[in-house]
């Protein structure tokens, strides 16, 4: 499997009045295409900070230390910025200059955020805007990155001829691999975007075949007025929209220009929501977040994350606020999407039993470092690091003879002045003299199973 | 015989909502007809989805809110409970009145009630909002001691230090404010307040759901220690079933304001009877990635408790629901309308309107030929698999220009006893006549 995201020696610190808070201290991580990587650890171990740094959503007092690398699809995007080296971060640290650098990084990543990497947050109630309709919130994400696609979808419906429809129906009836054939057909006829719409109709379960055929026939749309048409064509061909930028500010004209795209966004939103098994998606797009239940809201935030076909989705405790049954449905949805769309997920959670349900690999974080990473069965059945073992012992297991659960003594270290050597040594039951002075290096214990601990290796 | 710490019978709590001037008020039936019995030194776990009334029930049992109807006994000898239950069965109103007059917890008032409060306490879910930010930790812990008259102010101060040690905190924590503590430490303070008056009965309302896994383990073990030391009876409310299984002796499963299943923990976890608990327990995430998964997926959501479904409240989501589970004309009407007007609209051209005649009959008016009845029968039979509500159709009669669809009458399920000591509220387990 090819690697889609590589993080090398990532150090993210926070400048505070009471000293530097060292949230991440050299994280090495790689994410492969089409896998779910679990990220586990206690609160304060830096899981969420890692997620936010990939998205470049860090607050302005954050410092990315020189030498950190985040390589997304073979592009190291931190390379372009002059980051502060480690030794310069002291009392005379220039905060203003750092804030400028952080702002540049944030602005630079705005192009990538949502399109290549997107994120789902823990609390769907606070992540969604209570004043906007669900459909509009999804449309917003679409307009930001793929207004080209929206314009193409509209044009494809307008350019559709009666013969084309007949051909599509023929493909639908006879072909074995409808998806592939439709793709070829739309490329041949230059009707990009029609295949999504046809497939959505075909995948609907609540309609009889006759109705579906009728709906495919009714896809054809009338020609719009010349102003709208030229606007759409310009967007579809990715040309600069020039004068339309000003026309879009005139309310009446806006209805015919941007309004058309927004309407199309709602249409696409319905398709996205239906893909996530939301019943009555046609009604849901016109609802507001408070009208939905917790599970539905979380599905909507996943839909927003999915809107632009990203390669990576970061899920930050997506199920912590949900009930078991709803949680299971969301987990099932994630594994379904993994197979269907070949997206990579980073699943952040403090609950190892949730990670056990969906992940391919699990990384255990402690004190801003990844102390153990490996395939799921290795982590659960042959765990190496004392911290991983401790976490596993702390989960109550359902079995007929109840074993007492054990907690890890002590608390997460204060990252303003973290312990020397291995971060875990003050709490570790196997602590040795080496652990107090030296930071352990990552060792490949068995294939694909890495651990940072002096107990293993020479 | 040991005492029964809490025995509640037919407990109801309806919260009024809406209503303006003369318009009628609606009620949310948060807890509806719940009976629960907890013996001395027992830990009972209460599980269920959000909004099913777990917390309300916990608060009702210690009278933090007053029930709308029902009866609660607190710390009563078992003989009396047996006597009361018999009287309930025989509908011996005189005896019921006599017992409840003497022992009922609901009859206690004023000073007597306040003195009794010593014997019960509650620990809330969120330690960030349950501790007063303006009070020192020592005042937080001492408050119930003083207000219930368990000890004087001076003695209370000494007790506070003893309690802090008990929950694993050093004495200097007494002079801190809640915001200076971490989540685990706060929950320890909340627990110290909970046991400050040596209660007999403690309600733990999701005590660990806001905490990390390793801290959760610390708190759970601490609760177990304290419980054994002071022999406290506990009602453990949580939606995390593995935690409830770890802590409790018996488990009660709640759904939409009713207890649907109740019994010893292993029989409930490993062999659940009610379809809802089956689905709930099958979807617990487990730290065993290689296990074989057999998971029952539930459709739909927890029902609106203003107008809960008739009969068994679970029937609209139940994968094995049958004719008598509680289908009413409203539910069936929606599905029939959907079939006739949308899904098979091409086949039913002559239909004028569909309406509900009474609770168990739906009428379909049509014009023209008489073939519709046959077609309807065929379609409804075909769709039975997917739309479970159609199962409740008893027969389809045709009368001149309309077709009458009659439904089965529903049966309200009661608590039925199954073999291994589980009480189930499901018609599948009722005794056959």
CSV table of N, CA and C in Angstrom, one decimal, chain A residues 328-405:
chain,number,residue,atom,x,y,z
A,328,UNK,N,-22.4,2.3,17.2
A,328,UNK,CA,-22.1,1.2,16.3
A,328,UNK,C,-22.5,1.5,14.8
A,329,UNK,N,-23.6,2.2,14.7
A,329,UNK,CA,-24.0,2.6,13.3
A,329,UNK,C,-22.9,3.5,12.6
A,330,UNK,N,-22.4,4.4,13.4
A,330,UNK,CA,-21.4,5.3,12.8
A,330,UNK,C,-20.1,4.5,12.5
A,331,UNK,N,-19.7,3.6,13.4
A,331,UNK,CA,-18.5,2.8,13.1
A,331,UNK,C,-18.7,2.0,11.9
A,332,UNK,N,-19.9,1.4,11.7
A,332,UNK,CA,-20.2,0.6,10.5
A,332,UNK,C,-20.1,1.4,9.3
A,333,UNK,N,-20.6,2.7,9.4
A,333,UNK,CA,-20.6,3.6,8.3
A,333,UNK,C,-19.1,3.9,7.8
A,334,UNK,N,-18.3,4.1,8.8
A,334,UNK,CA,-16.9,4.4,8.5
A,334,UNK,C,-16.2,3.2,7.8
A,335,UNK,N,-16.5,2.0,8.3
A,335,UNK,CA,-15.8,0.9,7.6
A,335,UNK,C,-16.4,0.7,6.2
A,336,UNK,N,-17.7,1.0,6.0
A,336,UNK,CA,-18.3,0.9,4.7
A,336,UNK,C,-17.6,1.9,3.7
A,337,UNK,N,-17.5,3.2,4.2
A,337,UNK,CA,-16.9,4.2,3.4
A,337,UNK,C,-15.5,3.9,3.0
A,338,UNK,N,-14.8,3.2,3.9
A,338,UNK,CA,-13.4,2.9,3.6
A,338,UNK,C,-13.3,2.0,2.4
A,339,UNK,N,-14.2,1.0,2.3
A,339,UNK,CA,-14.2,0.1,1.2
A,339,UNK,C,-14.7,0.8,-0.1
A,340,UNK,N,-15.8,1.6,0.1
A,340,UNK,CA,-16.5,2.1,-1.0
A,340,UNK,C,-15.7,3.2,-1.7
A,341,UNK,N,-15.1,4.1,-0.9
A,341,UNK,CA,-14.4,5.3,-1.5
A,341,UNK,C,-12.9,5.3,-1.4
A,342,UNK,N,-12.4,4.3,-0.7
A,342,UNK,CA,-10.9,4.2,-0.6
A,342,UNK,C,-10.3,5.4,0.0
A,343,UNK,N,-10.9,5.8,1.1
A,343,UNK,CA,-10.4,7.0,1.8
A,343,UNK,C,-9.6,6.5,3.0
A,344,UNK,N,-8.5,7.2,3.4
A,344,UNK,CA,-7.8,6.9,4.6
A,344,UNK,C,-8.4,7.7,5.8
A,345,UNK,N,-8.5,7.0,7.0
A,345,UNK,CA,-9.1,7.7,8.1
A,345,UNK,C,-8.0,7.7,9.2
A,346,UNK,N,-8.0,8.8,10.0
A,346,UNK,CA,-7.3,8.8,11.3
A,346,UNK,C,-8.4,8.9,12.3
A,347,UNK,N,-8.5,7.9,13.2
A,347,UNK,CA,-9.6,7.8,14.1
A,347,UNK,C,-9.0,8.1,15.5
A,348,UNK,N,-9.3,9.3,16.1
A,348,UNK,CA,-8.8,9.6,17.4
A,348,UNK,C,-9.8,9.2,18.5
A,349,UNK,N,-9.4,8.5,19.5
A,349,UNK,CA,-10.3,8.1,20.5
A,349,UNK,C,-9.5,7.7,21.8
A,350,UNK,N,-10.1,7.9,22.9
A,350,UNK,CA,-9.4,7.4,24.1
A,350,UNK,C,-9.9,6.0,24.5
A,351,UNK,N,-10.9,5.5,23.8
A,351,UNK,CA,-11.5,4.3,24.1
A,351,UNK,C,-11.0,3.2,23.1
A,352,UNK,N,-10.1,2.3,23.7
A,352,UNK,CA,-9.5,1.3,22.8
A,352,UNK,C,-10.5,0.3,22.3
A,353,UNK,N,-11.6,0.1,23.0
A,353,UNK,CA,-12.6,-0.9,22.5
A,353,UNK,C,-13.3,-0.4,21.3
A,354,UNK,N,-13.5,0.9,21.2
A,354,UNK,CA,-14.1,1.5,20.0
A,354,UNK,C,-13.1,1.3,18.8
A,355,UNK,N,-11.8,1.6,19.1
A,355,UNK,CA,-10.8,1.5,18.0
A,355,UNK,C,-10.8,0.0,17.5
A,356,UNK,N,-11.0,-0.9,18.4
A,356,UNK,CA,-10.9,-2.3,18.0
A,356,UNK,C,-11.9,-2.7,17.0
A,357,UNK,N,-13.0,-1.9,16.9
A,357,UNK,CA,-14.1,-2.3,16.0
A,357,UNK,C,-13.8,-1.9,14.6
A,358,UNK,N,-13.0,-0.8,14.4
A,358,UNK,CA,-12.9,-0.3,13.0
A,358,UNK,C,-11.4,-0.2,12.4
A,359,UNK,N,-10.4,-0.2,13.3
A,359,UNK,CA,-9.1,0.2,12.8
A,359,UNK,C,-8.3,-1.0,12.2
A,360,UNK,N,-7.4,-0.6,11.3
A,360,UNK,CA,-6.5,-1.6,10.7
A,360,UNK,C,-5.2,-1.5,11.6
A,361,UNK,N,-4.7,-0.3,11.9
A,361,UNK,CA,-3.5,-0.2,12.7
A,361,UNK,C,-3.9,0.8,13.8
A,362,UNK,N,-3.1,0.7,14.9
A,362,UNK,CA,-3.4,1.5,16.1
A,362,UNK,C,-2.0,2.2,16.5
A,363,UNK,N,-2.1,3.5,16.8
A,363,UNK,CA,-0.9,4.1,17.3
A,363,UNK,C,-1.2,4.6,18.8
A,364,UNK,N,-0.4,4.3,19.7
A,364,UNK,CA,-0.6,4.7,21.1
A,364,UNK,C,0.2,5.9,21.4
A,365,UNK,N,-0.4,7.0,21.8
A,365,UNK,CA,0.3,8.2,22.1
A,365,UNK,C,0.5,8.4,23.6
A,366,UNK,N,1.7,8.9,24.0
A,366,UNK,CA,1.9,9.3,25.3
A,366,UNK,C,2.9,10.5,25.4
A,367,UNK,N,2.6,11.5,26.1
A,367,UNK,CA,3.5,12.6,26.2
A,367,UNK,C,4.0,13.2,24.9
A,368,UNK,N,3.1,13.3,23.9
A,368,UNK,CA,3.5,13.9,22.6
A,368,UNK,C,4.3,13.0,21.8
A,369,UNK,N,4.4,11.8,22.1
A,369,UNK,CA,5.2,10.9,21.2
A,369,UNK,C,4.3,9.6,20.9
A,370,UNK,N,4.6,9.0,19.8
A,370,UNK,CA,3.9,7.7,19.5
A,370,UNK,C,4.8,6.6,20.1
A,371,UNK,N,4.3,6.0,21.2
A,371,UNK,CA,5.2,5.0,21.9
A,371,UNK,C,5.1,3.6,21.3
A,372,UNK,N,3.9,3.3,20.7
A,372,UNK,CA,3.8,2.0,20.0
A,372,UNK,C,2.8,2.2,18.9
A,373,UNK,N,3.2,1.5,17.8
A,373,UNK,CA,2.3,1.5,16.6
A,373,UNK,C,2.4,0.2,15.9
A,374,UNK,N,1.2,-0.4,15.6
A,374,UNK,CA,1.3,-1.7,15.0
A,374,UNK,C,-0.1,-2.1,14.5
A,375,UNK,N,-0.2,-3.3,13.8
A,375,UNK,CA,-1.5,-3.8,13.4
A,375,UNK,C,-2.3,-4.1,14.6
A,376,UNK,N,-3.6,-4.1,14.4
A,376,UNK,CA,-4.6,-4.1,15.5
A,376,UNK,C,-4.4,-5.4,16.3
A,377,UNK,N,-4.2,-6.5,15.7
A,377,UNK,CA,-4.1,-7.7,16.5
A,377,UNK,C,-2.9,-7.8,17.4
A,378,UNK,N,-1.8,-7.2,16.8
A,378,UNK,CA,-0.5,-7.1,17.6
A,378,UNK,C,-0.7,-6.2,18.8
A,379,UNK,N,-1.4,-5.1,18.7
A,379,UNK,CA,-1.6,-4.2,19.8
A,379,UNK,C,-2.4,-4.8,20.9
A,380,UNK,N,-3.5,-5.5,20.5
A,380,UNK,CA,-4.4,-6.0,21.5
A,380,UNK,C,-3.9,-7.4,22.1
A,381,UNK,N,-3.2,-8.2,21.3
A,381,UNK,CA,-2.9,-9.5,21.9
A,381,UNK,C,-1.4,-9.6,22.2
A,382,UNK,N,-0.5,-8.8,21.5
A,382,UNK,CA,0.9,-8.9,21.8
A,382,UNK,C,1.5,-7.5,22.1
A,383,UNK,N,0.8,-6.8,22.9
A,383,UNK,CA,1.3,-5.4,23.1
A,383,UNK,C,2.6,-5.4,23.9
A,384,UNK,N,3.5,-4.4,23.6
A,384,UNK,CA,4.8,-4.4,24.1
A,384,UNK,C,5.0,-3.3,25.1
A,385,UNK,N,4.7,-2.1,24.8
A,385,UNK,CA,5.0,-1.0,25.7
A,385,UNK,C,4.2,-1.1,27.0
A,386,UNK,N,4.8,-0.8,28.2
A,386,UNK,CA,4.1,-0.9,29.4
A,386,UNK,C,2.9,0.0,29.5
A,387,UNK,N,2.9,1.1,28.8
A,387,UNK,CA,1.7,2.0,28.8
A,387,UNK,C,0.5,1.4,28.0
A,388,UNK,N,0.8,0.7,26.9
A,388,UNK,CA,-0.3,0.1,26.2
A,388,UNK,C,-0.9,-1.0,27.0
A,389,UNK,N,0.0,-1.8,27.7
A,389,UNK,CA,-0.5,-2.9,28.6
A,389,UNK,C,-1.4,-2.3,29.7
A,390,UNK,N,-0.9,-1.2,30.2
A,390,UNK,CA,-1.7,-0.5,31.3
A,390,UNK,C,-3.0,-0.1,30.8
A,391,UNK,N,-3.1,0.5,29.6
A,391,UNK,CA,-4.4,1.0,29.0
A,391,UNK,C,-5.3,-0.2,28.8
A,392,UNK,N,-4.8,-1.3,28.3
A,392,UNK,CA,-5.6,-2.5,28.1
A,392,UNK,C,-6.1,-3.1,29.3
A,393,UNK,N,-5.3,-3.0,30.4
A,393,UNK,CA,-5.8,-3.6,31.7
A,393,UNK,C,-6.9,-2.7,32.3
A,394,UNK,N,-6.9,-1.4,31.9
A,394,UNK,CA,-7.9,-0.5,32.5
A,394,UNK,C,-9.3,-0.6,32.0
A,395,UNK,N,-9.4,-1.3,30.8
A,395,UNK,CA,-10.8,-1.4,30.2
A,395,UNK,C,-11.5,-2.6,30.9
A,396,UNK,N,-12.7,-2.3,31.4
A,396,UNK,CA,-13.5,-3.5,31.9
A,396,UNK,C,-13.9,-4.4,30.7
A,397,UNK,N,-13.6,-5.7,30.8
A,397,UNK,CA,-14.0,-6.6,29.7
A,397,UNK,C,-15.2,-7.4,30.1
A,398,UNK,N,-16.0,-7.7,29.1
A,398,UNK,CA,-17.2,-8.5,29.4
A,398,UNK,C,-16.8,-10.0,29.4
A,399,UNK,N,-16.7,-10.6,30.5
A,399,UNK,CA,-16.5,-12.1,30.5
A,399,UNK,C,-17.2,-12.6,31.7
A,400,UNK,N,-17.3,-14.0,31.8
A,400,UNK,CA,-18.1,-14.5,32.9
A,400,UNK,C,-17.4,-14.5,34.2
A,401,UNK,N,-16.1,-14.7,34.2
A,401,UNK,CA,-15.3,-14.5,35.4
A,401,UNK,C,-14.7,-13.1,35.3
A,402,UNK,N,-15.1,-12.2,36.2
A,402,UNK,CA,-14.7,-10.9,36.1
A,402,UNK,C,-13.3,-10.7,36.7
A,403,UNK,N,-12.4,-10.1,35.9
A,403,UNK,CA,-11.1,-9.8,36.4
A,403,UNK,C,-11.1,-8.3,36.8
A,404,UNK,N,-10.4,-8.1,38.0
A,404,UNK,CA,-10.4,-6.7,38.4
A,404,UNK,C,-9.6,-5.8,37.4
A,405,UNK,N,-10.1,-4.7,37.2
A,405,UNK,CA,-9.4,-3.8,36.3
A,405,UNK,C,-8.3,-3.0,37.1
